[in-house]
Each structure stands twice: as structure tokens, then as C-alpha cells.
PDB file of C-alpha atoms in Angstrom:
ATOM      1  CA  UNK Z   1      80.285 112.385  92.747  1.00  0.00           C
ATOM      2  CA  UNK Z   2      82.859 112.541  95.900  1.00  0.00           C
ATOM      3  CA  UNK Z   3      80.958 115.565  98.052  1.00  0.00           C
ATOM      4  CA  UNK Z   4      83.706 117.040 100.263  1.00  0.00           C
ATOM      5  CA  UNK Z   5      82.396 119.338 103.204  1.00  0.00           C
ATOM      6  CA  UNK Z   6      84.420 122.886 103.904  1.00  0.00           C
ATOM      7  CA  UNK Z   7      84.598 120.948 107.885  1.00  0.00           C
ATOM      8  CA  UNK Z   8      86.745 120.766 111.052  1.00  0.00           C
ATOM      9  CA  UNK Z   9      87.835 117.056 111.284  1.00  0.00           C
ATOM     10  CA  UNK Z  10      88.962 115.655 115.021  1.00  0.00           C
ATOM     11  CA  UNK Z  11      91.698 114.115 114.580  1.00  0.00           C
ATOM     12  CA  UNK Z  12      92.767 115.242 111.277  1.00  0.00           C
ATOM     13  CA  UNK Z  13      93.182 112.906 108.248  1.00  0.00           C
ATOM     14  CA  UNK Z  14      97.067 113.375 108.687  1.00  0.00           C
ATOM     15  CA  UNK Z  15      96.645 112.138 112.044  1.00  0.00           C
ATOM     16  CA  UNK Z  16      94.724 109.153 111.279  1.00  0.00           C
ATOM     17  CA  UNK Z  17      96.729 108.410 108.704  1.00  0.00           C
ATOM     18  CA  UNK Z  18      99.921 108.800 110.860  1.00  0.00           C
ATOM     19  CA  UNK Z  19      98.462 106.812 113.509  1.00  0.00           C
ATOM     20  CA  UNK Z  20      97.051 103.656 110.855  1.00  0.00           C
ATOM     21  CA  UNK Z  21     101.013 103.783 109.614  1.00  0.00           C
ATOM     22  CA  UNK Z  22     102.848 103.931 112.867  1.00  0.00           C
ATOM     23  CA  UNK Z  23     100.616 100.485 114.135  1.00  0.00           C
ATOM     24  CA  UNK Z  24     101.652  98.697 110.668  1.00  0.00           C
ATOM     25  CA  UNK Z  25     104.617  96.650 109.905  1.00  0.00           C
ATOM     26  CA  UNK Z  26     105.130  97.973 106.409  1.00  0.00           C
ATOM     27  CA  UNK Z  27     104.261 102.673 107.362  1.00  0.00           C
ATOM     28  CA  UNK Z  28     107.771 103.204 108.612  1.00  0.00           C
ATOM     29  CA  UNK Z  29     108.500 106.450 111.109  1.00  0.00           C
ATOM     30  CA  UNK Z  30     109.110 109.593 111.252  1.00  0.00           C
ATOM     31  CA  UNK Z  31     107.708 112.947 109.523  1.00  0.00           C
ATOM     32  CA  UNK Z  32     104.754 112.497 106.880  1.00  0.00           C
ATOM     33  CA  UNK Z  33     104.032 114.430 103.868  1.00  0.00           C
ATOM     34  CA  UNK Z  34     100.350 114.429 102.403  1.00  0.00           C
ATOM     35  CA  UNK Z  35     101.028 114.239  98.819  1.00  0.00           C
ATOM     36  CA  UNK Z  36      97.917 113.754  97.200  1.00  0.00           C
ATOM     37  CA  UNK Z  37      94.254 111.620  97.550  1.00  0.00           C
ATOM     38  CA  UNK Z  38      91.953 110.447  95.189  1.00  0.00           C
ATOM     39  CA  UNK Z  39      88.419 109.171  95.617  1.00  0.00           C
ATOM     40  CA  UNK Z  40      85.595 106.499  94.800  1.00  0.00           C
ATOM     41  CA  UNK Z  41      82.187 106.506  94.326  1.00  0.00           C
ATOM     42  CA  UNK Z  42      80.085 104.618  96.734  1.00  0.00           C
ATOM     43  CA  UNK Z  43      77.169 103.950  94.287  1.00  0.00           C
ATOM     44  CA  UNK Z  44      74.888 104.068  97.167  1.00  0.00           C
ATOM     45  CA  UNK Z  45      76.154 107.206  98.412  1.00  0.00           C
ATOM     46  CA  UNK Z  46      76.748 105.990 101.927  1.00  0.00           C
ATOM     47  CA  UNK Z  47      80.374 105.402 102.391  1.00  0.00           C
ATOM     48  CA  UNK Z  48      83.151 108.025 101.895  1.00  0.00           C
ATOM     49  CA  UNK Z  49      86.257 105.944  99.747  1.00  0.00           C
ATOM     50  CA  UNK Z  50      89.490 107.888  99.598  1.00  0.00           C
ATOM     51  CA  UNK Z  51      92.920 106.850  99.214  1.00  0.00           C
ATOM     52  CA  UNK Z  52      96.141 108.747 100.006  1.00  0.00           C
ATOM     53  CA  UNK Z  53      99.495 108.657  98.264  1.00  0.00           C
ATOM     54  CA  UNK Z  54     101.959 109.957 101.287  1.00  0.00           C
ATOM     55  CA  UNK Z  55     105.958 110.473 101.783  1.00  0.00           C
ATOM     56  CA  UNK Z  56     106.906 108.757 105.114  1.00  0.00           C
ATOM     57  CA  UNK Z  57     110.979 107.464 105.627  1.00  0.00           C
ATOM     58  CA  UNK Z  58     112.132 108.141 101.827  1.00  0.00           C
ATOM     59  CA  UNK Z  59     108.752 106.125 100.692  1.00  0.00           C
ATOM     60  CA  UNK Z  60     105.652 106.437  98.806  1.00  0.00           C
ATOM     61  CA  UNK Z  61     102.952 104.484 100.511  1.00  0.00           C
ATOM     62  CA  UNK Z  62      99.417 104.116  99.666  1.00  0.00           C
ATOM     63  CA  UNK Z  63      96.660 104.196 102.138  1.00  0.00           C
ATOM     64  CA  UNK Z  64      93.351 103.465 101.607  1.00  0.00           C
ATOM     65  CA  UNK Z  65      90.236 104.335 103.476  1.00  0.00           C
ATOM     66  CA  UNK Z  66      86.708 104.385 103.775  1.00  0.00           C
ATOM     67  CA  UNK Z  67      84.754 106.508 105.988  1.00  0.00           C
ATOM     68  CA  UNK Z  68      81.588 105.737 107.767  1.00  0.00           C
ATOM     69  CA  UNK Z  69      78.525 106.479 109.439  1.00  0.00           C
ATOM     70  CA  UNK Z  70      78.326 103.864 111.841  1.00  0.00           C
ATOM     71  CA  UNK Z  71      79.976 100.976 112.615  1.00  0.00           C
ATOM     72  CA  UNK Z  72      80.821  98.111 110.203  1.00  0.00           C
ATOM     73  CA  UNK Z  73      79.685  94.862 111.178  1.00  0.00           C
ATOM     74  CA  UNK Z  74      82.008  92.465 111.623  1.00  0.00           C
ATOM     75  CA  UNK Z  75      85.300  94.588 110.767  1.00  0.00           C
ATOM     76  CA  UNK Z  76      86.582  95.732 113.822  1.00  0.00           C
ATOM     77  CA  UNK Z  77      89.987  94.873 113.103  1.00  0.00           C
ATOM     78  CA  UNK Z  78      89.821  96.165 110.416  1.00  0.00           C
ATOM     79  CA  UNK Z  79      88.661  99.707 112.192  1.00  0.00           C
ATOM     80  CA  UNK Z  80      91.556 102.310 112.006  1.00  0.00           C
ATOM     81  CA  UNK Z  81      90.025 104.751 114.130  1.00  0.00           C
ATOM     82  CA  UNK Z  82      86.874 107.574 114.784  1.00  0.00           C
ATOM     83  CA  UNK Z  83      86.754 110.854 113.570  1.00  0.00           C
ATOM     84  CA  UNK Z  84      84.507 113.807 114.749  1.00  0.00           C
ATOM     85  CA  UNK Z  85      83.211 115.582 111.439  1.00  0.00           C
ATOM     86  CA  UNK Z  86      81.891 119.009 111.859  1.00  0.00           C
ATOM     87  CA  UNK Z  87      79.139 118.279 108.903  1.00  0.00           C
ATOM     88  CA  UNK Z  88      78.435 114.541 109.446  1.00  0.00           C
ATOM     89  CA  UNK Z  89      79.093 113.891 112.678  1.00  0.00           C
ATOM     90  CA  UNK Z  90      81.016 110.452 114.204  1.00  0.00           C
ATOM     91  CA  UNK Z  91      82.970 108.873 111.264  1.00  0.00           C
ATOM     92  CA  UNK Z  92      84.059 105.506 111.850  1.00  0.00           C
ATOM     93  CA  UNK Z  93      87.285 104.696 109.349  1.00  0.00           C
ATOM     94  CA  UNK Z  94      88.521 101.174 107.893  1.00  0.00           C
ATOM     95  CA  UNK Z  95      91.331 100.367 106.276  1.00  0.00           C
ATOM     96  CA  UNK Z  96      89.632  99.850 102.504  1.00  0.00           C
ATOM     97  CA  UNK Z  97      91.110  96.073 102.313  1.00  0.00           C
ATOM     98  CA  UNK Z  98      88.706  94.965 105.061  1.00  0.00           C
ATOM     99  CA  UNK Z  99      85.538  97.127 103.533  1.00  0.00           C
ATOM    100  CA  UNK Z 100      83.098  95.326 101.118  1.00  0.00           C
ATOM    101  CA  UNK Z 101      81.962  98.840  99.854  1.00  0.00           C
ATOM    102  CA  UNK Z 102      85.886  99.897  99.046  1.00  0.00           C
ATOM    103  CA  UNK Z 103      86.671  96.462  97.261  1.00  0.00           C
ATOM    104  CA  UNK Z 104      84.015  96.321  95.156  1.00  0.00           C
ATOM    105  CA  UNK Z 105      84.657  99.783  94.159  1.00  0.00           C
ATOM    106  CA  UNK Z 106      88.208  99.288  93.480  1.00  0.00           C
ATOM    107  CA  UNK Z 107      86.990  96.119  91.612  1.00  0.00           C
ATOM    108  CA  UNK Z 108      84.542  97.776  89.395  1.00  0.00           C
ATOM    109  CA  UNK Z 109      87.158 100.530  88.115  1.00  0.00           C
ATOM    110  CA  UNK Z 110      89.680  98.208  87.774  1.00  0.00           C
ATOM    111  CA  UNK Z 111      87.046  96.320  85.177  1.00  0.00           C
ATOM    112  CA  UNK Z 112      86.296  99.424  83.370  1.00  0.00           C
ATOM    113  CA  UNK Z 113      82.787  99.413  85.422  1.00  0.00           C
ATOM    114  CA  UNK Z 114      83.274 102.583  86.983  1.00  0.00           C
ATOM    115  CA  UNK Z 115      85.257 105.662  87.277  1.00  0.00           C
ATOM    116  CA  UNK Z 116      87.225 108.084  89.507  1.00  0.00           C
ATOM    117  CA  UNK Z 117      85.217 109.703  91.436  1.00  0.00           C
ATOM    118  CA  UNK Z 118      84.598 113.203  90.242  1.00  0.00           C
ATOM    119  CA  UNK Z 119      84.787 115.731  93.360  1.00  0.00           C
ATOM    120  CA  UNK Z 120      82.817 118.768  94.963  1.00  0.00           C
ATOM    121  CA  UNK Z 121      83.284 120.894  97.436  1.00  0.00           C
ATOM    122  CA  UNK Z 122      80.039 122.295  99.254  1.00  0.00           C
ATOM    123  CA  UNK Z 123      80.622 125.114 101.264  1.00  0.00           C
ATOM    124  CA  UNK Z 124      78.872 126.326 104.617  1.00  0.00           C
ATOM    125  CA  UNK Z 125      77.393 129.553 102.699  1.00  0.00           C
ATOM    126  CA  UNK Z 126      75.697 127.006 100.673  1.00  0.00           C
ATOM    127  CA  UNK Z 127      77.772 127.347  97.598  1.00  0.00           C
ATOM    128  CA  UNK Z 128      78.931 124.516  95.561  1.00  0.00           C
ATOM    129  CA  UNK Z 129      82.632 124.047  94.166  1.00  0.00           C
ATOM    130  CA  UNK Z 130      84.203 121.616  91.796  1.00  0.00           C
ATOM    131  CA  UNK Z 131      87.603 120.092  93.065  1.00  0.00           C
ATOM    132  CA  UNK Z 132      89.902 118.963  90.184  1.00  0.00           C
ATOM    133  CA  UNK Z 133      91.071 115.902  90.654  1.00  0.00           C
ATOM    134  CA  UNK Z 134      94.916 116.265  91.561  1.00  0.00           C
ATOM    135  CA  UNK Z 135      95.223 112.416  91.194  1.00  0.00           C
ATOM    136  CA  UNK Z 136      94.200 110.620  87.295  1.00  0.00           C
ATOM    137  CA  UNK Z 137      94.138 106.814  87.947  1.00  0.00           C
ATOM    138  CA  UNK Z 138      94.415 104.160  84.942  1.00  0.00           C
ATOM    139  CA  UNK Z 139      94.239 101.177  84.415  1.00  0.00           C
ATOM    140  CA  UNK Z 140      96.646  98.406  82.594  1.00  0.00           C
ATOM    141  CA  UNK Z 141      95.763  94.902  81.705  1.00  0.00           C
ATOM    142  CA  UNK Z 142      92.073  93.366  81.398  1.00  0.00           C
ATOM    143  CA  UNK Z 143      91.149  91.600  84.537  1.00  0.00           C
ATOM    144  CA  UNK Z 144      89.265  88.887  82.350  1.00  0.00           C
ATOM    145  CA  UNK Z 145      87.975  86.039  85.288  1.00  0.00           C
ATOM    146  CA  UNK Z 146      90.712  87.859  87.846  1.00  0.00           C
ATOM    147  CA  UNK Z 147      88.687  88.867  91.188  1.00  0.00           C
ATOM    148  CA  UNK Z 148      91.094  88.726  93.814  1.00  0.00           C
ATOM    149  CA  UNK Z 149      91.803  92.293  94.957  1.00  0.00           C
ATOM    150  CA  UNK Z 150      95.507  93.681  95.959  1.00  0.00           C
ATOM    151  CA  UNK Z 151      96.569  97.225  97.393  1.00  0.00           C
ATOM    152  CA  UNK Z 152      99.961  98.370  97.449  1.00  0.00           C
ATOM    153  CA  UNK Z 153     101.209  99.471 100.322  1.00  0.00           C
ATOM    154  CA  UNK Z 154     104.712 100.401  99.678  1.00  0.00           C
ATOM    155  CA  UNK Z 155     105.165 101.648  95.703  1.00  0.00           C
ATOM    156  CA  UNK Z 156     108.414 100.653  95.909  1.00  0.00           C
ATOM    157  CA  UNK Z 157     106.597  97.337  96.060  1.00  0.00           C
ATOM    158  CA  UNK Z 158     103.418  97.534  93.448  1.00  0.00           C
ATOM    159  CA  UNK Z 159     100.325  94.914  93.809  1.00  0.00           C
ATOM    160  CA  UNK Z 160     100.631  92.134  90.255  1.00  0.00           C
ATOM    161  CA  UNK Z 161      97.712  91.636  88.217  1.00  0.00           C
ATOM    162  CA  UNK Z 162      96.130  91.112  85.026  1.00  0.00           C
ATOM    163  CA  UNK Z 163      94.952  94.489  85.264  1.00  0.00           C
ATOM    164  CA  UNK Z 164      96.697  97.248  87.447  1.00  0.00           C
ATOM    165  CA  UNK Z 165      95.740 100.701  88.555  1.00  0.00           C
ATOM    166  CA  UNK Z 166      98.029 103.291  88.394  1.00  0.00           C
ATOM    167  CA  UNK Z 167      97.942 106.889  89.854  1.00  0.00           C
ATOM    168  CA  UNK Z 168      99.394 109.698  88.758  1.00  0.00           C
ATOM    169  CA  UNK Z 169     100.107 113.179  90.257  1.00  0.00           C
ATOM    170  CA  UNK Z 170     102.528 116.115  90.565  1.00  0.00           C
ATOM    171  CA  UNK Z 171     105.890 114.693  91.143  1.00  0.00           C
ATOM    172  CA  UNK Z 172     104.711 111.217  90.992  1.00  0.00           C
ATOM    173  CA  UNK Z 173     103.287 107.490  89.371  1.00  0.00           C
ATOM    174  CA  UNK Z 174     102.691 104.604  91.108  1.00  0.00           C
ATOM    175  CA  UNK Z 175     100.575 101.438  91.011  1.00  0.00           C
ATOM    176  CA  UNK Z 176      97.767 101.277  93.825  1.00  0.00           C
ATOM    177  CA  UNK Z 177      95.680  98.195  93.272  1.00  0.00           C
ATOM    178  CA  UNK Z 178      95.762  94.927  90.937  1.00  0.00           C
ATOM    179  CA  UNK Z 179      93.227  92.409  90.425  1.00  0.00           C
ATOM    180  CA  UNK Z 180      94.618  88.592  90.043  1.00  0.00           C
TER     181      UNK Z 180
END
């Protein structure tokens, strides 16, 4: 279960996501439109995994992240930037290629091991909200003895695999992530 706090994020997750894209070769320029995310489960609870579909230049790209409580060992290049949560606290996000927790979550639903993450939305009066999920992910294929993990970036330009994952939303489908 994805638990999503009613909170005031500093920057934003546009910004960050603006700011990952605009130090890439492959995120383009110019004005950014938050289509639609989609989450994974951690299944120790501990790292936040979302992924965003976004409009940038006349493109669909993908972005994966993961968001954490402290730093991850070892990945600081793989460090996108630090967020102030008004629930949590410091955030630390990573690009999901370069996080253990993200890849073998993406692995595990891409073997039929594990689901989308089902969402909530816990509110500062205490309440508790279900979120539909405005993303449904599938996957294509079997990965059989495939492990090695690919993102798209660009839709335009899906990951190849034995098995594929494909997302879905309003006004769009594209592939996200292949195993081969």
C-alpha cells in the first residue's frame, strides 16, 4: 500500500522532475505537463517508488523515482535532488535505475511477483482516503531467465524485453520497463 501524505513538498515534484529532465540528454526543454504517476510497493515499507508519465517538447517521457529517508550509500550520482516533506521530513530522491529497492520492485512485477501499488491518502485530520489508481500497468511477455532491467525514457522509444510493462492512462499507453 503506497501511503500518500495531504503535505507541502519543497521543491515540488514538478520541479524535481523539471530539474532531473533539464540535466539529461534525452528530457528535452521547455513547458512540462504532469500527466499521470503510478507507484510501487517497497515491501519493507521504507522507500517511496513512483514513476511519472509527463508531456515535455511534443514527448511522453517516463521518469522514475524513489524517495528516501536518508541517503543511499553509494548512489550519489545517481541522487536527483532533496526535498523538504511537511510529514516526513528531508527526502533524498534517485533516479529508480540507480536504486536497488526500485529495480527489484520493477523486477518482481514484471515477473508476476508483485503488483501496482494500491494507494492512500492520509489526511492531517487523521482521516484515511483511497486514491484510485489513474495509471493500470501490465505486463507482456514472460521474463523466463531475463534479469536485466530497462526503463524507457522517451515512449517514442520503448525498453525490449521478453516481458514488457505497459501503462495506461487517460489519453495515453506506453511501455515503461522491460526485462531482457
Amino acid at each position: 500500500m503506497a501511503v500518500i501524505y495531504d503535505a507541502t513538498l519543497n521543491p515540488t515534484k514538478p520541479d524535481v522532475v523539471r530539474t532531473y529532465l533539464d540535466g539529461t540528454s534525452w528530457g528535452g526543454s521547455g513547458d512540462l505537463d504532469m500527466l499521470a504517476a503510478y507507484r510501487l510497493d517497497d515491501p519493507a515499507g521504507t522507500v517511496g517508488i513512483e514513476a511519472h508519465l509527463v508531456a515535455r517538447g511534443g514527448r511522453t517521457l517516463h521518469v522514475p523515482l524513489t524517495y528516501r529517508g536518508e541517503p543511499l550509500d553509494g548512489a550519489d550520482e545517481h541522487l536527483i535532488a532533496t526535498m523538504d516533506h511537511s510529514v516526513l521530513g528531508k527526502r533524498w530522491v534517485y533516479a529508480a535505475a540507480g536504486d536497488p529497492v526500485a529495480v527489484a520492485a520493477f523486477t518482481a512485477v514484471l515477473r508476476g511477483e508483485q503488483p501496482q501499488a494500491d494507494q492512500e491518502l492520509h489526511l492531517a485530520d487523521g482521516r484515511v482516503e483511497p486514491l484510485n489508481n489513474l495509471v493500470q500497468l501490465s505486463v507482456n511477455g514472460e521474463a523466463g531467465d531475463a534479469d536485466a532491467l530497462g526503463f524507457t525514457d522517451d515512449a517514442a522509444e520503448p525498453a525490449e524485453g521478453a516481458a514488457t510493462l505497459t501503462a495506461q492512462w487517460s489519453g495515453g499507453t506506453a511501455i515503461v520497463a522491460a526485462l531482457r
